[in-house]
């Protein structure tokens, strides 16, 4: 399978929402995201401000993305459309996100659902992330140090 990874831009907002709302684990609806302040306007502004998201496409179909908060040193999204998992797409969009974060930070972080059956936990551990805290809501905080440290 061949795919391409590129920086996401404002014209990709609907594709990012489509991927994000397609997942079964850690699912959020658009309404739930809007309640958290994540809507098309906010996402468009973030994407227009600079590189903060990367999109993987298979035969022109957007199937995976990552997103960061560069100022906060946070990786806050890696999602792969169901049916496309296990093909290296998550790793492919994770790599540029980590590179962008490490260009400005020695240590980066993320939080995710801490339940062991959540696939994201294995994914992040396989990529060198370490659990550093159990959070009150059942999530865990992962951190990763710059490879040169």
mmCIF file of C-alpha atoms in Angstrom:
data_model
loop_
_atom_site.group_PDB
_atom_site.id
_atom_site.type_symbol
_atom_site.label_atom_id
_atom_site.label_comp_id
_atom_site.label_asym_id
_atom_site.label_seq_id
_atom_site.Cartn_x
_atom_site.Cartn_y
_atom_site.Cartn_z
ATOM 1 C CA UNK A 1 0.000 0.000 0.000
ATOM 2 C CA UNK A 2 1.341 3.395 -0.902
ATOM 3 C CA UNK A 3 0.349 6.576 0.828
ATOM 4 C CA UNK A 4 1.450 10.161 1.111
ATOM 5 C CA UNK A 5 1.832 12.357 4.178
ATOM 6 C CA UNK A 6 1.611 16.105 3.914
ATOM 7 C CA UNK A 7 0.975 19.081 6.166
ATOM 8 C CA UNK A 8 -2.749 19.631 6.596
ATOM 9 C CA UNK A 9 -4.178 22.999 5.637
ATOM 10 C CA UNK A 10 -7.436 24.877 6.136
ATOM 11 C CA UNK A 11 -9.078 23.078 3.218
ATOM 12 C CA UNK A 12 -8.633 19.785 5.127
ATOM 13 C CA UNK A 13 -10.836 20.712 8.095
ATOM 14 C CA UNK A 14 -13.759 18.504 7.066
ATOM 15 C CA UNK A 15 -11.433 15.564 6.343
ATOM 16 C CA UNK A 16 -9.904 15.895 9.821
ATOM 17 C CA UNK A 17 -13.355 15.927 11.409
ATOM 18 C CA UNK A 18 -14.423 12.938 9.291
ATOM 19 C CA UNK A 19 -11.421 10.895 10.440
ATOM 20 C CA UNK A 20 -11.758 11.992 14.066
ATOM 21 C CA UNK A 21 -15.448 11.128 14.272
ATOM 22 C CA UNK A 22 -14.973 7.773 12.473
ATOM 23 C CA UNK A 23 -12.920 6.114 15.210
ATOM 24 C CA UNK A 24 -14.493 3.747 17.703
ATOM 25 C CA UNK A 25 -11.978 4.050 20.541
ATOM 26 C CA UNK A 26 -11.787 7.516 22.104
ATOM 27 C CA UNK A 27 -14.694 8.553 19.897
ATOM 28 C CA UNK A 28 -15.986 12.113 20.079
ATOM 29 C CA UNK A 29 -18.821 13.552 18.060
ATOM 30 C CA UNK A 30 -18.597 16.985 16.476
ATOM 31 C CA UNK A 31 -20.995 18.223 19.147
ATOM 32 C CA UNK A 32 -18.736 16.918 21.925
ATOM 33 C CA UNK A 33 -15.711 18.530 20.289
ATOM 34 C CA UNK A 34 -17.594 21.819 19.936
ATOM 35 C CA UNK A 35 -18.321 21.731 23.674
ATOM 36 C CA UNK A 36 -14.539 21.467 24.167
ATOM 37 C CA UNK A 37 -13.959 24.477 21.896
ATOM 38 C CA UNK A 38 -12.934 22.433 18.853
ATOM 39 C CA UNK A 39 -14.984 23.529 15.882
ATOM 40 C CA UNK A 40 -14.380 24.277 12.204
ATOM 41 C CA UNK A 41 -13.527 27.916 12.881
ATOM 42 C CA UNK A 42 -10.990 27.079 15.594
ATOM 43 C CA UNK A 43 -9.423 24.303 13.536
ATOM 44 C CA UNK A 44 -9.201 26.510 10.452
ATOM 45 C CA UNK A 45 -7.438 29.208 12.472
ATOM 46 C CA UNK A 46 -4.960 26.693 13.896
ATOM 47 C CA UNK A 47 -4.158 25.242 10.485
ATOM 48 C CA UNK A 48 -3.787 28.707 8.965
ATOM 49 C CA UNK A 49 -1.391 29.824 11.713
ATOM 50 C CA UNK A 50 1.283 27.337 10.847
ATOM 51 C CA UNK A 51 2.191 23.709 10.563
ATOM 52 C CA UNK A 52 0.347 21.872 13.334
ATOM 53 C CA UNK A 53 -1.230 18.879 11.601
ATOM 54 C CA UNK A 54 -0.214 16.198 9.128
ATOM 55 C CA UNK A 55 -2.532 14.166 6.929
ATOM 56 C CA UNK A 56 -1.972 10.732 5.365
ATOM 57 C CA UNK A 57 -3.804 9.895 2.163
ATOM 58 C CA UNK A 58 -4.268 6.586 0.366
ATOM 59 C CA UNK A 59 -5.242 7.015 -3.275
ATOM 60 C CA UNK A 60 -6.343 10.571 -2.506
ATOM 61 C CA UNK A 61 -8.526 9.521 0.454
ATOM 62 C CA UNK A 62 -7.607 11.145 3.800
ATOM 63 C CA UNK A 63 -7.195 8.256 6.267
ATOM 64 C CA UNK A 64 -5.024 9.449 9.173
ATOM 65 C CA UNK A 65 -3.825 12.608 10.831
ATOM 66 C CA UNK A 66 -1.792 13.968 13.708
ATOM 67 C CA UNK A 67 -2.064 17.345 15.382
ATOM 68 C CA UNK A 68 0.095 19.236 17.871
ATOM 69 C CA UNK A 69 0.043 22.264 20.107
ATOM 70 C CA UNK A 70 3.541 23.548 19.451
ATOM 71 C CA UNK A 71 3.556 26.155 22.218
ATOM 72 C CA UNK A 72 2.490 23.605 24.841
ATOM 73 C CA UNK A 73 4.821 20.819 23.569
ATOM 74 C CA UNK A 74 1.725 18.619 23.249
ATOM 75 C CA UNK A 75 0.817 15.927 20.770
ATOM 76 C CA UNK A 76 -2.947 16.005 21.026
ATOM 77 C CA UNK A 77 -4.141 13.867 18.153
ATOM 78 C CA UNK A 78 -3.177 10.797 16.173
ATOM 79 C CA UNK A 79 -6.165 9.146 14.532
ATOM 80 C CA UNK A 80 -6.486 6.525 11.803
ATOM 81 C CA UNK A 81 -9.748 5.827 9.984
ATOM 82 C CA UNK A 82 -11.140 2.352 10.809
ATOM 83 C CA UNK A 83 -10.117 -0.211 8.218
ATOM 84 C CA UNK A 84 -6.736 1.444 7.742
ATOM 85 C CA UNK A 85 -5.151 0.562 11.095
ATOM 86 C CA UNK A 86 -2.013 -1.569 11.244
ATOM 87 C CA UNK A 87 -0.584 -0.284 7.964
ATOM 88 C CA UNK A 88 1.935 2.232 9.303
ATOM 89 C CA UNK A 89 -0.258 5.286 8.791
ATOM 90 C CA UNK A 90 -0.291 6.261 12.473
ATOM 91 C CA UNK A 91 3.496 6.025 12.591
ATOM 92 C CA UNK A 92 3.737 8.021 9.376
ATOM 93 C CA UNK A 93 1.749 10.962 10.756
ATOM 94 C CA UNK A 94 3.360 10.690 14.200
ATOM 95 C CA UNK A 95 6.888 11.204 12.828
ATOM 96 C CA UNK A 96 6.473 14.775 11.486
ATOM 97 C CA UNK A 97 4.458 15.775 14.565
ATOM 98 C CA UNK A 98 7.223 14.597 16.895
ATOM 99 C CA UNK A 99 9.878 16.237 14.717
ATOM 100 C CA UNK A 100 8.072 19.585 14.860
ATOM 101 C CA UNK A 101 7.677 19.354 18.642
ATOM 102 C CA UNK A 102 11.289 18.288 19.205
ATOM 103 C CA UNK A 103 12.513 21.182 17.047
ATOM 104 C CA UNK A 104 11.379 23.466 19.893
ATOM 105 C CA UNK A 105 11.165 21.268 22.999
ATOM 106 C CA UNK A 106 13.433 18.758 24.760
ATOM 107 C CA UNK A 107 10.442 16.900 26.249
ATOM 108 C CA UNK A 108 6.995 16.469 24.741
ATOM 109 C CA UNK A 109 3.759 15.082 26.166
ATOM 110 C CA UNK A 110 0.306 13.720 25.444
ATOM 111 C CA UNK A 111 -2.607 12.332 27.407
ATOM 112 C CA UNK A 112 -4.964 9.535 26.445
ATOM 113 C CA UNK A 113 -7.420 7.045 27.896
ATOM 114 C CA UNK A 114 -5.426 4.891 30.296
ATOM 115 C CA UNK A 115 -7.398 1.675 29.904
ATOM 116 C CA UNK A 116 -5.125 -1.144 28.737
ATOM 117 C CA UNK A 117 -7.523 -2.228 25.977
ATOM 118 C CA UNK A 118 -7.166 1.156 24.281
ATOM 119 C CA UNK A 119 -4.859 0.545 21.293
ATOM 120 C CA UNK A 120 -3.298 3.995 21.551
ATOM 121 C CA UNK A 121 -1.432 2.936 24.692
ATOM 122 C CA UNK A 122 0.460 0.174 22.910
ATOM 123 C CA UNK A 123 1.058 2.431 19.927
ATOM 124 C CA UNK A 124 2.653 5.176 22.011
ATOM 125 C CA UNK A 125 4.739 2.755 24.076
ATOM 126 C CA UNK A 126 6.057 1.128 20.879
ATOM 127 C CA UNK A 127 7.145 4.624 19.769
ATOM 128 C CA UNK A 128 9.144 5.306 22.929
ATOM 129 C CA UNK A 129 6.587 7.231 24.981
ATOM 130 C CA UNK A 130 6.612 6.613 28.751
ATOM 131 C CA UNK A 131 3.684 6.891 31.175
ATOM 132 C CA UNK A 132 4.605 9.509 33.770
ATOM 133 C CA UNK A 133 1.283 10.079 35.538
ATOM 134 C CA UNK A 134 -2.172 8.649 36.106
ATOM 135 C CA UNK A 135 -4.692 11.469 35.729
ATOM 136 C CA UNK A 136 -7.868 11.825 37.776
ATOM 137 C CA UNK A 137 -10.253 11.132 34.911
ATOM 138 C CA UNK A 138 -8.729 7.748 34.024
ATOM 139 C CA UNK A 139 -6.407 9.182 31.415
ATOM 140 C CA UNK A 140 -2.645 8.783 31.516
ATOM 141 C CA UNK A 141 0.064 11.301 30.699
ATOM 142 C CA UNK A 142 2.859 10.135 28.439
ATOM 143 C CA UNK A 143 6.118 11.962 27.875
ATOM 144 C CA UNK A 144 8.974 11.491 25.490
ATOM 145 C CA UNK A 145 12.431 13.025 25.661
ATOM 146 C CA UNK A 146 14.261 14.296 22.623
ATOM 147 C CA UNK A 147 16.347 11.422 21.213
ATOM 148 C CA UNK A 148 19.575 13.370 21.794
ATOM 149 C CA UNK A 149 18.859 13.554 25.565
#
